[in-house]
């Protein structure tokens, strides 16, 4: 199935639930089963929740004075890498707020140590000069995660102070210039987004040749101003976006760790994860942080991705093999 233009994307986004379930969703699921057909698991460490930015949709924003802040030492980050390896994980996703307490040398040190452990390493830590991405790649980094969030420059600039869309896109180009794999994508269904805007997001994700799309619907977060304007993003839009990305970007990884209607279950609701997989998603997470620490990561409320119980449950529901 060939979907290439914004109008074709819009036609899928505007489909009835019945038509989508009967036509597009089975094609997306088939495409992934033919490509790989396994649930891909990434261990995860949210190693710092300190951030200098003030994004209006994020609970980790610098102006959230009620969020208990934590910071993980470089040696403890490396210890999480050993834990991941010893537990049989081959992939690790390291993520933090834009916390400049860590120097580029610090980051390259823990990357190098984990590279020596044989781990595939993805990192999300905000904007850096291109020379820093080059150093990280030389240290053994495989993939850098830098989401564009929304494809409309004016909307980005309003919702992501003090960063501009031009600065974010320059960072994305710098990541690509260094030869790192690029993980990027958007937020689905945030207050004020239209289907035309979402279509533009999907086209941009395709054009950037993302290796992994860490997609997520808009989810309320305590003390994030945008949460006052609306609740959970439309899950129908989410599943359509996942399916379109599966059909438009061959070989891409897509996050299946998605919320359902009961936000108390966070991202570890097996039924919502199953629906995402049926739409073509394939990536689940296992947070290595102690839940008492991980609960304060704070980007969204009720993340709930610790442990592996939800992963085995989804595997049972789908009959799919797990690749750790």
mmCIF file of C-alpha atoms in Angstrom:
data_model
loop_
_atom_site.group_PDB
_atom_site.id
_atom_site.type_symbol
_atom_site.label_atom_id
_atom_site.label_comp_id
_atom_site.label_asym_id
_atom_site.label_seq_id
_atom_site.Cartn_x
_atom_site.Cartn_y
_atom_site.Cartn_z
ATOM 1 C CA UNK A 1 0.000 0.000 0.000
ATOM 2 C CA UNK A 2 1.520 3.290 -1.137
ATOM 3 C CA UNK A 3 0.780 6.433 0.872
ATOM 4 C CA UNK A 4 3.028 9.353 -0.049
ATOM 5 C CA UNK A 5 1.174 12.660 -0.120
ATOM 6 C CA UNK A 6 -0.308 14.852 2.580
ATOM 7 C CA UNK A 7 -3.753 14.390 1.026
ATOM 8 C CA UNK A 8 -3.425 10.599 1.172
ATOM 9 C CA UNK A 9 -2.350 10.846 4.817
ATOM 10 C CA UNK A 10 -5.345 13.055 5.572
ATOM 11 C CA UNK A 11 -7.700 10.570 3.937
ATOM 12 C CA UNK A 12 -6.519 7.889 6.374
ATOM 13 C CA UNK A 13 -6.688 10.220 9.372
ATOM 14 C CA UNK A 14 -10.265 11.159 8.461
ATOM 15 C CA UNK A 15 -11.466 7.558 7.982
ATOM 16 C CA UNK A 16 -14.203 6.138 10.132
ATOM 17 C CA UNK A 17 -13.075 3.693 12.809
ATOM 18 C CA UNK A 18 -14.735 0.879 10.858
ATOM 19 C CA UNK A 19 -12.994 1.661 7.581
ATOM 20 C CA UNK A 20 -9.611 2.101 9.287
ATOM 21 C CA UNK A 21 -9.965 -1.210 11.141
ATOM 22 C CA UNK A 22 -10.968 -3.028 7.959
ATOM 23 C CA UNK A 23 -8.392 -1.563 5.551
ATOM 24 C CA UNK A 24 -5.364 0.281 6.896
ATOM 25 C CA UNK A 25 -4.786 -1.396 10.264
ATOM 26 C CA UNK A 26 -4.460 -4.957 8.865
ATOM 27 C CA UNK A 27 -2.039 -3.727 6.200
ATOM 28 C CA UNK A 28 0.156 -2.043 8.821
ATOM 29 C CA UNK A 29 0.175 -5.115 11.062
ATOM 30 C CA UNK A 30 1.011 -7.312 8.073
ATOM 31 C CA UNK A 31 3.848 -4.979 7.043
ATOM 32 C CA UNK A 32 5.535 -5.331 10.425
ATOM 33 C CA UNK A 33 4.984 -9.092 10.668
ATOM 34 C CA UNK A 34 6.661 -9.483 7.287
ATOM 35 C CA UNK A 35 9.499 -7.134 8.303
ATOM 36 C CA UNK A 36 10.350 -8.650 11.703
ATOM 37 C CA UNK A 37 7.335 -9.727 13.716
ATOM 38 C CA UNK A 38 8.928 -9.513 17.162
ATOM 39 C CA UNK A 39 8.293 -7.262 20.136
ATOM 40 C CA UNK A 40 11.460 -5.187 20.490
ATOM 41 C CA UNK A 41 12.291 -4.343 24.109
ATOM 42 C CA UNK A 42 14.486 -1.446 25.164
ATOM 43 C CA UNK A 43 15.654 -1.145 28.732
ATOM 44 C CA UNK A 44 15.303 2.447 29.887
ATOM 45 C CA UNK A 45 16.981 4.702 32.423
ATOM 46 C CA UNK A 46 15.518 8.145 33.100
ATOM 47 C CA UNK A 47 18.731 9.241 34.756
ATOM 48 C CA UNK A 48 17.893 12.893 35.552
ATOM 49 C CA UNK A 49 14.670 14.881 35.740
ATOM 50 C CA UNK A 50 16.345 18.278 35.832
ATOM 51 C CA UNK A 51 15.676 20.444 32.772
ATOM 52 C CA UNK A 52 16.425 24.036 31.834
ATOM 53 C CA UNK A 53 13.540 24.256 29.350
ATOM 54 C CA UNK A 54 9.962 25.394 29.973
ATOM 55 C CA UNK A 55 7.901 23.356 27.479
ATOM 56 C CA UNK A 56 4.219 23.967 28.176
ATOM 57 C CA UNK A 57 3.222 20.286 27.844
ATOM 58 C CA UNK A 58 5.954 18.746 30.009
ATOM 59 C CA UNK A 59 5.804 18.105 33.739
ATOM 60 C CA UNK A 60 9.599 18.224 33.908
ATOM 61 C CA UNK A 61 9.662 21.866 32.838
ATOM 62 C CA UNK A 62 12.018 24.091 34.818
ATOM 63 C CA UNK A 63 9.141 26.117 36.258
ATOM 64 C CA UNK A 64 7.514 23.096 37.929
ATOM 65 C CA UNK A 65 8.701 23.811 41.469
ATOM 66 C CA UNK A 66 6.634 20.982 42.955
ATOM 67 C CA UNK A 67 8.512 18.176 41.164
ATOM 68 C CA UNK A 68 11.162 16.508 43.369
ATOM 69 C CA UNK A 69 14.359 16.652 41.339
ATOM 70 C CA UNK A 70 16.946 13.876 41.178
ATOM 71 C CA UNK A 71 20.300 13.346 39.511
ATOM 72 C CA UNK A 72 22.189 10.086 38.891
ATOM 73 C CA UNK A 73 25.971 9.973 39.113
ATOM 74 C CA UNK A 74 27.952 8.901 36.058
ATOM 75 C CA UNK A 75 29.132 5.756 37.835
ATOM 76 C CA UNK A 76 25.570 4.852 38.786
ATOM 77 C CA UNK A 77 24.451 5.367 35.181
ATOM 78 C CA UNK A 78 27.171 2.931 34.131
ATOM 79 C CA UNK A 79 25.937 0.514 36.799
ATOM 80 C CA UNK A 80 22.495 0.601 35.189
ATOM 81 C CA UNK A 81 24.169 -0.449 31.960
ATOM 82 C CA UNK A 82 25.672 -3.471 33.709
ATOM 83 C CA UNK A 83 22.266 -4.254 35.170
ATOM 84 C CA UNK A 84 20.710 -4.120 31.708
ATOM 85 C CA UNK A 85 23.364 -6.418 30.269
ATOM 86 C CA UNK A 86 23.167 -8.852 33.185
ATOM 87 C CA UNK A 87 19.379 -9.026 32.846
ATOM 88 C CA UNK A 88 19.719 -9.984 29.204
ATOM 89 C CA UNK A 89 18.900 -6.679 27.518
ATOM 90 C CA UNK A 90 20.825 -5.806 24.358
ATOM 91 C CA UNK A 91 19.377 -2.281 24.034
ATOM 92 C CA UNK A 92 19.319 0.661 26.441
ATOM 93 C CA UNK A 93 17.562 4.002 26.167
ATOM 94 C CA UNK A 94 19.140 6.718 28.303
ATOM 95 C CA UNK A 95 16.954 9.764 28.771
ATOM 96 C CA UNK A 96 17.074 12.921 30.850
ATOM 97 C CA UNK A 97 15.876 16.466 30.903
ATOM 98 C CA UNK A 98 18.193 18.993 29.321
ATOM 99 C CA UNK A 99 20.511 18.887 32.323
ATOM 100 C CA UNK A 100 23.861 20.579 31.784
ATOM 101 C CA UNK A 101 25.303 19.200 35.023
ATOM 102 C CA UNK A 102 26.567 16.432 32.742
ATOM 103 C CA UNK A 103 29.443 17.539 30.554
ATOM 104 C CA UNK A 104 29.978 16.062 27.101
ATOM 105 C CA UNK A 105 32.940 14.174 28.606
ATOM 106 C CA UNK A 106 30.631 12.702 31.273
ATOM 107 C CA UNK A 107 28.165 11.568 28.643
ATOM 108 C CA UNK A 108 30.859 10.112 26.419
ATOM 109 C CA UNK A 109 32.269 8.247 29.425
ATOM 110 C CA UNK A 110 29.076 6.384 30.217
ATOM 111 C CA UNK A 111 28.391 5.804 26.513
ATOM 112 C CA UNK A 112 31.854 4.305 26.051
ATOM 113 C CA UNK A 113 31.467 2.012 29.058
ATOM 114 C CA UNK A 114 28.096 0.736 27.842
ATOM 115 C CA UNK A 115 29.405 0.331 24.304
ATOM 116 C CA UNK A 116 32.103 -1.946 25.696
ATOM 117 C CA UNK A 117 29.293 -3.999 27.299
ATOM 118 C CA UNK A 118 27.879 -4.626 23.824
ATOM 119 C CA UNK A 119 24.722 -2.565 24.328
ATOM 120 C CA UNK A 120 22.907 -0.719 21.552
ATOM 121 C CA UNK A 121 22.632 2.792 23.025
ATOM 122 C CA UNK A 122 19.987 5.425 22.374
ATOM 123 C CA UNK A 123 20.287 8.780 24.130
ATOM 124 C CA UNK A 124 17.867 11.670 24.631
ATOM 125 C CA UNK A 125 19.443 14.614 26.441
ATOM 126 C CA UNK A 126 18.495 17.711 24.474
ATOM 127 C CA UNK A 127 20.343 20.042 22.134
ATOM 128 C CA UNK A 128 24.133 20.072 21.774
ATOM 129 C CA UNK A 129 26.597 21.511 19.255
ATOM 130 C CA UNK A 130 27.308 19.208 16.327
ATOM 131 C CA UNK A 131 30.807 18.569 17.698
ATOM 132 C CA UNK A 132 29.246 16.998 20.806
ATOM 133 C CA UNK A 133 27.190 14.563 18.732
ATOM 134 C CA UNK A 134 30.370 13.674 16.856
ATOM 135 C CA UNK A 135 32.125 12.907 20.144
ATOM 136 C CA UNK A 136 29.175 10.818 21.335
ATOM 137 C CA UNK A 137 29.196 8.788 18.123
ATOM 138 C CA UNK A 138 32.944 8.233 18.450
ATOM 139 C CA UNK A 139 32.351 6.993 22.017
ATOM 140 C CA UNK A 140 29.901 4.371 20.752
ATOM 141 C CA UNK A 141 26.470 6.016 20.666
ATOM 142 C CA UNK A 142 24.157 4.378 18.126
ATOM 143 C CA UNK A 143 21.092 6.607 18.070
ATOM 144 C CA UNK A 144 20.158 10.079 19.246
ATOM 145 C CA UNK A 145 16.589 10.937 20.173
ATOM 146 C CA UNK A 146 15.544 14.492 19.325
ATOM 147 C CA UNK A 147 11.836 14.941 18.694
ATOM 148 C CA UNK A 148 10.569 17.833 16.598
ATOM 149 C CA UNK A 149 7.267 17.577 18.565
ATOM 150 C CA UNK A 150 5.192 19.512 16.011
ATOM 151 C CA UNK A 151 5.957 20.473 12.410
ATOM 152 C CA UNK A 152 4.568 24.019 12.573
ATOM 153 C CA UNK A 153 7.310 26.517 13.549
ATOM 154 C CA UNK A 154 4.933 29.022 15.150
ATOM 155 C CA UNK A 155 3.268 26.361 17.300
ATOM 156 C CA UNK A 156 6.623 24.898 18.331
ATOM 157 C CA UNK A 157 7.957 28.305 19.301
ATOM 158 C CA UNK A 158 4.885 28.982 21.431
ATOM 159 C CA UNK A 159 4.906 25.625 23.250
ATOM 160 C CA UNK A 160 8.664 25.053 23.688
ATOM 161 C CA UNK A 161 10.327 28.096 25.288
ATOM 162 C CA UNK A 162 13.141 28.989 25.140
ATOM 163 C CA UNK A 163 14.042 26.738 22.173
ATOM 164 C CA UNK A 164 12.958 27.700 18.640
ATOM 165 C CA UNK A 165 11.849 25.363 15.872
ATOM 166 C CA UNK A 166 14.822 26.471 13.797
ATOM 167 C CA UNK A 167 17.196 25.512 16.605
ATOM 168 C CA UNK A 168 15.525 22.118 17.069
ATOM 169 C CA UNK A 169 15.676 21.334 13.349
ATOM 170 C CA UNK A 170 19.315 22.436 13.208
ATOM 171 C CA UNK A 171 20.010 19.973 16.027
ATOM 172 C CA UNK A 172 18.231 17.213 14.128
ATOM 173 C CA UNK A 173 20.307 17.931 11.030
ATOM 174 C CA UNK A 174 23.475 17.903 13.151
ATOM 175 C CA UNK A 175 22.581 14.447 14.483
ATOM 176 C CA UNK A 176 22.087 13.177 10.940
ATOM 177 C CA UNK A 177 25.275 14.841 9.701
ATOM 178 C CA UNK A 178 27.263 12.897 12.292
ATOM 179 C CA UNK A 179 26.022 9.572 10.980
ATOM 180 C CA UNK A 180 23.988 8.772 14.097
ATOM 181 C CA UNK A 181 20.613 7.147 13.693
ATOM 182 C CA UNK A 182 17.888 9.693 14.352
ATOM 183 C CA UNK A 183 14.879 8.954 16.545
ATOM 184 C CA UNK A 184 12.275 11.666 16.169
ATOM 185 C CA UNK A 185 8.565 12.333 15.997
ATOM 186 C CA UNK A 186 5.664 14.313 17.333
ATOM 187 C CA UNK A 187 2.961 14.576 19.983
ATOM 188 C CA UNK A 188 -0.456 13.368 18.851
ATOM 189 C CA UNK A 189 -3.636 15.157 19.826
ATOM 190 C CA UNK A 190 -2.386 18.037 21.955
ATOM 191 C CA UNK A 191 -4.898 20.851 22.536
ATOM 192 C CA UNK A 192 -5.192 22.943 19.395
ATOM 193 C CA UNK A 193 -3.771 20.372 16.972
ATOM 194 C CA UNK A 194 -5.790 19.689 13.811
ATOM 195 C CA UNK A 195 -5.707 16.663 11.513
ATOM 196 C CA UNK A 196 -3.992 18.787 8.867
ATOM 197 C CA UNK A 197 -1.255 19.649 11.370
ATOM 198 C CA UNK A 198 -0.924 15.971 12.305
ATOM 199 C CA UNK A 199 -0.596 15.062 8.622
ATOM 200 C CA UNK A 200 2.261 17.557 8.327
ATOM 201 C CA UNK A 201 3.927 15.931 11.350
ATOM 202 C CA UNK A 202 3.691 12.497 9.720
ATOM 203 C CA UNK A 203 5.157 13.745 6.435
ATOM 204 C CA UNK A 204 8.047 15.427 8.283
ATOM 205 C CA UNK A 205 8.789 12.229 10.235
ATOM 206 C CA UNK A 206 8.940 10.345 6.935
ATOM 207 C CA UNK A 207 11.158 12.960 5.305
ATOM 208 C CA UNK A 208 13.616 12.890 8.235
ATOM 209 C CA UNK A 209 14.064 9.112 7.746
ATOM 210 C CA UNK A 210 13.573 8.333 11.417
ATOM 211 C CA UNK A 211 15.080 5.090 12.701
ATOM 212 C CA UNK A 212 12.694 5.045 15.654
ATOM 213 C CA UNK A 213 9.548 7.089 16.257
ATOM 214 C CA UNK A 214 9.056 7.508 20.039
ATOM 215 C CA UNK A 215 5.503 8.644 19.447
ATOM 216 C CA UNK A 216 3.096 9.410 22.263
ATOM 217 C CA UNK A 217 -0.325 11.028 22.511
ATOM 218 C CA UNK A 218 -0.699 14.175 24.534
ATOM 219 C CA UNK A 219 -0.937 13.176 28.188
ATOM 220 C CA UNK A 220 -1.686 15.560 31.047
ATOM 221 C CA UNK A 221 1.165 16.373 33.412
ATOM 222 C CA UNK A 222 0.948 18.120 36.735
ATOM 223 C CA UNK A 223 1.839 21.815 36.518
ATOM 224 C CA UNK A 224 2.164 21.725 32.722
ATOM 225 C CA UNK A 225 0.086 24.670 31.432
ATOM 226 C CA UNK A 226 -1.162 22.909 28.299
ATOM 227 C CA UNK A 227 -2.824 20.279 30.490
ATOM 228 C CA UNK A 228 -5.309 22.930 31.572
ATOM 229 C CA UNK A 229 -6.597 23.111 28.001
ATOM 230 C CA UNK A 230 -7.318 19.443 27.354
ATOM 231 C CA UNK A 231 -6.871 15.839 28.414
ATOM 232 C CA UNK A 232 -5.572 12.685 26.752
ATOM 233 C CA UNK A 233 -4.949 13.011 23.018
ATOM 234 C CA UNK A 234 -7.315 11.188 20.672
ATOM 235 C CA UNK A 235 -6.295 7.497 20.651
ATOM 236 C CA UNK A 236 -7.928 7.007 17.272
ATOM 237 C CA UNK A 237 -5.560 9.605 15.851
ATOM 238 C CA UNK A 238 -2.679 7.814 17.586
ATOM 239 C CA UNK A 239 -3.401 4.396 16.039
ATOM 240 C CA UNK A 240 -3.859 5.940 12.597
ATOM 241 C CA UNK A 241 -0.525 7.748 12.958
ATOM 242 C CA UNK A 242 1.233 4.534 13.973
ATOM 243 C CA UNK A 243 -0.235 2.656 11.013
ATOM 244 C CA UNK A 244 0.703 5.394 8.562
ATOM 245 C CA UNK A 245 4.280 5.510 9.843
ATOM 246 C CA UNK A 246 4.568 1.732 9.546
ATOM 247 C CA UNK A 247 3.419 1.856 5.937
ATOM 248 C CA UNK A 248 5.451 4.944 4.980
ATOM 249 C CA UNK A 249 8.838 4.242 6.636
ATOM 250 C CA UNK A 250 10.099 0.712 5.946
ATOM 251 C CA UNK A 251 12.082 -0.770 8.822
ATOM 252 C CA UNK A 252 11.253 1.948 11.365
ATOM 253 C CA UNK A 253 10.789 1.147 15.046
ATOM 254 C CA UNK A 254 7.626 2.625 16.580
ATOM 255 C CA UNK A 255 6.775 2.893 20.261
ATOM 256 C CA UNK A 256 3.987 0.522 21.315
ATOM 257 C CA UNK A 257 4.127 1.606 24.971
ATOM 258 C CA UNK A 258 0.930 3.620 24.842
ATOM 259 C CA UNK A 259 -1.768 4.724 27.279
ATOM 260 C CA UNK A 260 -5.360 3.610 27.261
ATOM 261 C CA UNK A 261 -8.373 5.555 28.422
ATOM 262 C CA UNK A 262 -7.588 4.822 32.104
ATOM 263 C CA UNK A 263 -4.590 7.085 32.686
ATOM 264 C CA UNK A 264 -3.989 5.546 36.118
ATOM 265 C CA UNK A 265 -2.510 2.553 34.271
ATOM 266 C CA UNK A 266 -0.013 4.824 32.542
ATOM 267 C CA UNK A 267 1.925 3.361 29.629
ATOM 268 C CA UNK A 268 1.902 -0.242 30.862
ATOM 269 C CA UNK A 269 -1.720 -1.118 30.048
ATOM 270 C CA UNK A 270 -1.408 -4.380 28.046
ATOM 271 C CA UNK A 271 -4.647 -3.753 26.164
ATOM 272 C CA UNK A 272 -3.536 -0.337 24.900
ATOM 273 C CA UNK A 273 -0.083 -1.718 24.048
ATOM 274 C CA UNK A 274 -1.801 -4.515 22.114
ATOM 275 C CA UNK A 275 -3.873 -2.029 20.093
ATOM 276 C CA UNK A 276 -0.704 -0.116 19.184
ATOM 277 C CA UNK A 277 0.994 -3.325 18.041
ATOM 278 C CA UNK A 278 -2.053 -4.246 15.955
ATOM 279 C CA UNK A 279 -1.589 -0.859 14.250
ATOM 280 C CA UNK A 280 2.062 -1.623 13.456
ATOM 281 C CA UNK A 281 4.046 -0.508 16.529
ATOM 282 C CA UNK A 282 6.748 -2.776 17.937
ATOM 283 C CA UNK A 283 8.782 -1.238 20.818
ATOM 284 C CA UNK A 284 8.147 -1.728 24.545
ATOM 285 C CA UNK A 285 10.219 -0.476 27.490
ATOM 286 C CA UNK A 286 11.434 -1.769 30.809
ATOM 287 C CA UNK A 287 12.472 1.055 33.162
ATOM 288 C CA UNK A 288 15.445 0.059 35.319
ATOM 289 C CA UNK A 289 15.034 2.833 37.883
ATOM 290 C CA UNK A 290 13.479 1.974 41.206
ATOM 291 C CA UNK A 291 9.773 2.918 40.883
ATOM 292 C CA UNK A 292 10.119 5.304 43.830
ATOM 293 C CA UNK A 293 12.658 7.277 41.801
ATOM 294 C CA UNK A 294 11.100 6.699 38.375
ATOM 295 C CA UNK A 295 7.743 8.146 39.467
ATOM 296 C CA UNK A 296 9.425 11.565 39.637
ATOM 297 C CA UNK A 297 10.717 11.474 36.059
ATOM 298 C CA UNK A 298 7.711 13.655 35.491
ATOM 299 C CA UNK A 299 7.438 14.234 31.737
ATOM 300 C CA UNK A 300 3.914 12.860 32.042
ATOM 301 C CA UNK A 301 1.957 11.606 35.028
ATOM 302 C CA UNK A 302 1.702 7.861 35.775
ATOM 303 C CA UNK A 303 4.357 6.493 33.403
ATOM 304 C CA UNK A 304 4.346 3.028 35.067
ATOM 305 C CA UNK A 305 6.899 1.251 32.861
ATOM 306 C CA UNK A 306 9.055 -0.423 35.527
ATOM 307 C CA UNK A 307 9.755 -4.146 35.293
ATOM 308 C CA UNK A 308 8.815 -6.584 32.524
ATOM 309 C CA UNK A 309 5.420 -7.938 33.566
ATOM 310 C CA UNK A 310 3.545 -5.849 30.991
ATOM 311 C CA UNK A 311 5.923 -7.019 28.251
ATOM 312 C CA UNK A 312 5.246 -10.695 28.896
ATOM 313 C CA UNK A 313 1.525 -9.986 29.074
ATOM 314 C CA UNK A 314 1.561 -8.303 25.668
ATOM 315 C CA UNK A 315 3.604 -11.175 24.229
ATOM 316 C CA UNK A 316 0.990 -13.581 25.564
ATOM 317 C CA UNK A 317 -1.842 -11.556 24.032
ATOM 318 C CA UNK A 318 -0.144 -11.313 20.629
ATOM 319 C CA UNK A 319 1.700 -14.613 20.429
ATOM 320 C CA UNK A 320 4.757 -12.658 19.310
ATOM 321 C CA UNK A 321 8.367 -13.454 20.180
ATOM 322 C CA UNK A 322 10.204 -11.001 22.441
ATOM 323 C CA UNK A 323 13.597 -9.619 21.423
ATOM 324 C CA UNK A 324 15.458 -8.247 24.426
#
